Coordinates of C-alpha atoms and ligand atoms in Angstrom, one line a residue:
M1 CA 1.5 11.3 18.8
I2 CA 1.5 12.9 15.3
S3 CA -1.0 15.7 14.9
Y4 CA -3.2 16.2 11.8
D5 CA -5.2 19.0 10.4
L6 CA -8.1 17.2 8.9
T7 CA -10.5 20.2 8.5
G8 CA -12.7 19.6 5.5
K9 CA -11.7 15.9 5.3
T10 CA -14.3 13.1 5.8
A11 CA -14.2 9.4 6.8
L12 CA -16.6 6.4 7.0
V13 CA -15.8 4.0 9.8
T14 CA -17.5 0.7 9.7
G15 CA -18.1 -0.9 13.2
G16 CA -17.6 2.6 14.5
A17 CA -19.6 2.5 17.6
S18 CA -17.2 0.5 19.8
G19 CA -13.7 -0.6 20.2
I20 CA -11.0 0.3 17.7
G21 CA -13.7 1.9 15.3
L22 CA -14.9 4.2 18.0
A23 CA -11.4 5.3 19.1
T24 CA -10.6 6.0 15.4
C25 CA -13.9 8.0 15.0
R26 CA -13.1 10.1 18.1
M27 CA -9.4 10.6 17.0
L28 CA -10.5 11.7 13.3
A29 CA -13.1 14.1 14.9
K30 CA -10.6 15.5 17.3
F31 CA -8.3 16.5 14.4
G32 CA -11.3 18.1 12.6
A33 CA -12.6 15.5 10.2
T34 CA -16.3 14.8 9.7
V35 CA -17.0 11.2 10.6
A36 CA -19.7 8.8 9.3
V37 CA -20.1 6.3 12.1
N38 CA -21.4 2.9 10.8
F39 CA -23.0 0.5 13.2
L40 CA -25.7 -2.2 13.0
A41 CA -29.2 -0.6 12.9
D42 CA -30.4 -2.0 16.2
D43 CA -27.1 -1.1 18.2
P44 CA -27.9 1.8 20.6
R45 CA -24.1 2.5 20.8
G46 CA -24.2 4.1 17.3
P47 CA -26.4 7.1 18.2
E48 CA -24.5 7.4 21.6
A49 CA -21.1 7.5 19.8
V50 CA -22.3 10.1 17.3
D51 CA -23.8 12.3 20.2
A52 CA -20.6 11.9 22.3
I53 CA -18.4 13.1 19.4
I54 CA -20.7 16.1 18.8
D55 CA -20.8 16.9 22.6
A56 CA -17.0 16.9 22.5
G57 CA -17.0 19.5 19.7
G58 CA -16.5 17.2 16.8
K59 CA -18.5 16.5 13.5
A60 CA -20.2 13.0 13.0
I61 CA -23.1 11.6 11.3
M62 CA -24.9 8.3 11.6
A63 CA -24.4 5.6 9.0
P64 CA -26.4 2.5 10.2
G65 CA -26.2 -0.6 8.1
N66 CA -25.0 -4.1 7.9
V67 CA -21.7 -4.7 6.0
G68 CA -22.4 -8.5 6.1
D69 CA -25.5 -8.0 3.8
A70 CA -24.9 -7.7 0.1
A71 CA -27.6 -5.1 -0.5
D72 CA -27.3 -3.0 2.7
A73 CA -23.5 -2.5 2.7
P74 CA -23.3 -0.6 -0.7
R75 CA -26.5 1.2 0.3
M76 CA -24.9 2.4 3.5
V77 CA -21.7 3.4 1.9
E78 CA -23.5 5.4 -0.9
K79 CA -25.8 7.1 1.6
A80 CA -22.8 8.0 3.9
I81 CA -20.9 9.5 0.9
A82 CA -23.9 11.5 -0.2
D83 CA -24.4 12.8 3.3
L84 CA -20.7 13.7 3.8
G85 CA -20.5 15.3 0.3
R86 CA -17.1 13.5 -0.5
L87 CA -15.0 10.6 1.1
D88 CA -11.3 10.9 1.9
L89 CA -11.0 7.6 4.0
L90 CA -12.8 4.4 4.4
F91 CA -11.9 2.5 7.5
A92 CA -13.3 -1.0 6.8
N93 CA -13.1 -2.3 10.4
A94 CA -16.2 -4.1 11.2
G95 CA -15.4 -7.6 12.2
I96 CA -16.7 -10.5 14.4
P97 CA -15.2 -13.6 16.0
G98 CA -18.6 -15.5 15.7
T99 CA -17.7 -17.3 19.0
R100 CA -17.4 -16.2 22.6
H101 CA -14.8 -18.8 23.4
R102 CA -11.6 -19.4 21.5
I103 CA -11.8 -22.6 19.3
A104 CA -8.2 -24.1 19.3
P105 CA -7.2 -25.4 15.9
P106 CA -7.5 -29.1 16.7
Q107 CA -11.2 -28.5 17.6
L108 CA -12.5 -29.1 14.0
D109 CA -15.8 -30.4 15.1
L110 CA -16.6 -27.0 16.5
I111 CA -16.0 -25.3 13.1
T112 CA -19.4 -25.3 11.4
E113 CA -20.8 -24.1 8.0
E114 CA -22.7 -21.5 9.9
L115 CA -19.6 -20.0 11.5
W116 CA -17.8 -19.9 8.2
A117 CA -20.7 -18.3 6.5
Q118 CA -21.1 -15.6 9.1
L119 CA -17.4 -14.8 9.3
L120 CA -16.9 -14.7 5.5
Q121 CA -19.9 -12.4 5.1
V122 CA -18.8 -9.8 7.7
N123 CA -15.1 -9.9 7.9
L124 CA -14.2 -10.5 4.3
L125 CA -17.2 -9.8 2.0
G126 CA -18.0 -6.9 4.1
V127 CA -14.6 -5.3 3.6
F128 CA -14.8 -5.9 -0.2
R129 CA -18.4 -4.5 -0.5
C130 CA -17.6 -1.2 1.3
A131 CA -14.3 -0.9 -0.8
K132 CA -16.1 -1.4 -4.1
A133 CA -18.9 1.0 -3.3
A134 CA -16.4 3.6 -1.9
G135 CA -13.9 3.3 -4.9
P136 CA -15.3 5.9 -7.2
A137 CA -15.6 8.7 -4.4
L138 CA -12.0 7.8 -3.1
K139 CA -10.6 8.0 -6.6
E140 CA -12.0 11.4 -6.9
S141 CA -10.6 12.6 -3.7
H142 CA -7.3 10.8 -4.0
G143 CA -8.4 9.1 -0.7
A144 CA -7.4 5.9 1.2
I145 CA -8.8 2.7 2.5
V146 CA -7.6 1.1 5.7
S147 CA -9.0 -2.3 6.7
T148 CA -8.7 -4.2 9.9
A149 CA -7.1 -7.6 9.5
S150 CA -5.5 -9.3 12.5
I151 CA -2.3 -11.1 13.6
A152 CA -4.6 -14.2 13.1
G153 CA -4.5 -13.5 9.5
L154 CA -0.6 -13.6 9.5
G155 CA 0.0 -17.0 10.9
R156 CA -1.0 -16.7 14.4
A157 CA -3.9 -18.8 15.8
G158 CA -6.8 -16.5 16.4
S159 CA -10.3 -17.0 17.9
S160 CA -10.8 -19.8 15.4
L161 CA -9.2 -21.1 12.2
A162 CA -12.2 -19.7 10.2
Y163 CA -11.6 -16.2 11.6
G164 CA -7.9 -16.5 10.7
A165 CA -8.8 -17.4 7.2
T166 CA -11.0 -14.4 6.8
K167 CA -8.3 -12.2 8.2
A168 CA -5.8 -13.7 5.9
G169 CA -8.2 -12.9 3.1
V170 CA -8.3 -9.2 4.2
V171 CA -4.5 -9.2 3.9
S172 CA -4.7 -10.5 0.2
L173 CA -7.7 -8.2 -0.6
T174 CA -5.5 -5.3 0.7
Q175 CA -2.8 -6.1 -1.9
N176 CA -5.2 -6.6 -4.8
L177 CA -7.5 -3.5 -3.9
A178 CA -4.2 -1.4 -3.9
R179 CA -3.7 -2.7 -7.6
A180 CA -7.2 -2.2 -8.4
L181 CA -7.6 1.4 -7.1
A182 CA -4.0 2.7 -7.9
P183 CA -2.9 5.4 -8.7
E184 CA -5.5 7.5 -7.0
V185 CA -6.2 5.5 -3.9
R186 CA -3.8 3.9 -1.3
V187 CA -5.0 0.7 0.2
N188 CA -3.6 -0.6 3.5
A189 CA -4.6 -2.7 6.5
I190 CA -3.7 -2.9 10.3
A191 CA -3.1 -6.2 12.0
P192 CA -3.9 -5.7 15.7
G193 CA -2.6 -8.0 18.3
A194 CA -4.2 -8.5 21.6
V195 CA -6.4 -5.4 22.1
D196 CA -8.3 -4.3 25.2
S197 CA -11.5 -3.5 23.4
T198 CA -15.3 -4.6 23.5
W199 CA -14.3 -7.7 21.5
T200 CA -16.6 -10.5 22.6
V201 CA -14.0 -13.3 22.8
E202 CA -13.7 -14.1 26.6
W203 CA -10.0 -14.2 27.6
T204 CA -9.0 -16.1 30.8
N205 CA -6.7 -14.1 33.1
E206 CA -3.9 -16.5 32.2
E207 CA -4.3 -15.8 28.5
R208 CA -4.4 -12.0 29.1
Q209 CA -1.3 -12.2 31.3
S210 CA 0.6 -14.4 28.7
S211 CA -0.2 -11.9 25.9
I212 CA 1.3 -9.2 28.0
E213 CA 4.4 -11.2 28.9
K214 CA 5.0 -12.3 25.3
A215 CA 4.8 -8.8 24.0
L216 CA 8.1 -7.1 23.7
L217 CA 6.6 -4.0 24.8
K218 CA 5.0 -5.6 27.9
R219 CA 1.4 -4.4 27.5
R220 CA -1.7 -5.1 25.5
C221 CA -2.7 -2.7 22.8
T222 CA -5.2 0.1 23.5
T223 CA -7.7 1.0 21.0
D224 CA -6.0 4.4 20.5
D225 CA -2.7 2.5 19.7
L226 CA -4.6 1.3 16.6
A227 CA -6.4 4.5 15.8
E228 CA -3.2 6.3 15.6
V229 CA -1.8 3.9 12.9
V230 CA -5.1 4.1 11.0
L231 CA -4.8 8.0 10.8
F232 CA -1.1 7.6 9.6
L233 CA -2.1 5.2 6.9
G234 CA -5.2 7.3 6.0
F235 CA -3.7 10.7 6.0
G236 CA 0.2 10.3 6.0
A237 CA 2.1 7.4 4.6
A238 CA 2.0 9.0 1.0
M239 CA 4.1 6.1 -0.5
V240 CA 2.6 3.2 1.4
T241 CA 0.1 1.0 -0.3
G242 CA -1.0 -2.7 -0.3
Q243 CA 0.7 -3.2 3.1
T244 CA -0.7 -4.8 6.3
I245 CA 0.9 -3.1 9.3
T246 CA 1.3 -5.3 12.5
V247 CA 0.4 -3.3 15.7
D248 CA 1.0 -5.8 18.5
G249 CA 3.8 -4.5 20.7
G250 CA 6.2 -7.2 19.4
L251 CA 3.7 -10.0 20.5
T252 CA 4.4 -12.0 17.3
L253 CA 8.1 -11.2 16.9
Ligands
NAD301 P1 -15.7 -4.7 18.7 O1 -16.5 -5.9 18.8 O2 -15.8 -3.5 19.7 O3 -15.8 -3.9 17.2 C1 -16.5 -4.5 16.2 C2 -17.6 -3.6 15.8 O4 -18.2 -4.0 14.6 C3 -18.9 -3.6 16.7 O5 -19.3 -2.3 17.1 C4 -19.8 -4.5 16.1 O6 -21.2 -4.1 16.5 C5 -19.6 -4.1 14.7 N1 -20.1 -4.9 13.7 C6 -20.2 -6.3 13.8 N2 -20.8 -6.8 12.7 C7 -21.2 -5.8 11.9 C8 -21.8 -5.7 10.6 N3 -22.3 -6.9 9.9 N4 -22.0 -4.5 10.1 C9 -21.6 -3.4 10.7 N5 -20.9 -3.4 11.9 C10 -20.7 -4.6 12.5 O7 -14.2 -5.1 18.8 P2 -12.8 -4.5 18.1 O8 -11.7 -5.2 18.9 O9 -12.8 -3.0 18.1 O10 -12.8 -5.0 16.6 C11 -12.7 -4.3 15.4 C12 -11.9 -5.0 14.5 O11 -10.7 -5.4 15.0 C13 -12.5 -6.3 14.1 O12 -12.4 -6.4 12.6 C14 -11.7 -7.4 14.6 O13 -11.7 -8.6 13.9 C15 -10.4 -6.8 14.7 N6 -9.4 -7.3 15.7 C16 -9.6 -7.1 17.0 C17 -8.7 -7.7 17.9 C18 -8.8 -7.7 19.5 O14 -8.0 -8.3 20.2 N7 -9.9 -7.0 19.9 C19 -7.5 -8.3 17.4 C20 -7.3 -8.3 16.1 C21 -8.2 -7.8 15.2

């Protein structure tokens, strides 16, 4: 793994109390960055994540807030930037499937207005709100944005077709935010494949096994596999912008 010296650098990670977000917070802190961990205000995993990073010798602060809320998202980002003193990386990672069981593409009856509204608010508008609010601070620091898309946004059927559409939106937003915030800020995204995280879609054993067999590298992604690419896009990759990097072990190849 590449090693970084992130002393004096800061990051805000949305959905930072579990899964890919938490692994990224830990990795950022391990390399010396101060991390603002965003989580839903009533989620006890948020304060626990911050305590665990501090106990491990890292620097972390709490940034509770709902990225799916038009007023709360910019409030949360502005407060995190004020608390951190500067911002070098926004990892806009919070996202939801909105369903416990996969909704296959032909099951159109199960795709409701409520599901669309929920997924658009969190997965797509949440990314935009945080990026817009963080833009001025990132321009000042010549920082970066990394968002979490999905292979479901790149043509693969995901947890539902509405989820796939929101993640395809993140891919498009990544290209246009790269145009919007250049030349100071680089904007990229990761597209995870099948990740073993706290993701709430229930996989059958058969589906899990098939995702391993179909992957060229013959395993599912760990959350650290994703965190590593987030750090590279955030603090390396000096000439990469507007890109969505697939991290799926060759599952979709
Ligand atoms: P996760 O459920 O552990 O992480 C999502 C986090 O976001 C949770 O902590 C959740 O509480 C938080 N969150 C949800 N709504 C929020 C809101 N409105 N405001 C703030 N925080 C909110 O699962 P994960 O796998 O780590 O998911 C992270 C990202 O990865 C998501 O965007 C997801 O769509 C994407 N993804 C996951 C997979 C997978 O297989 N796990 C595959 C592709 C993409």
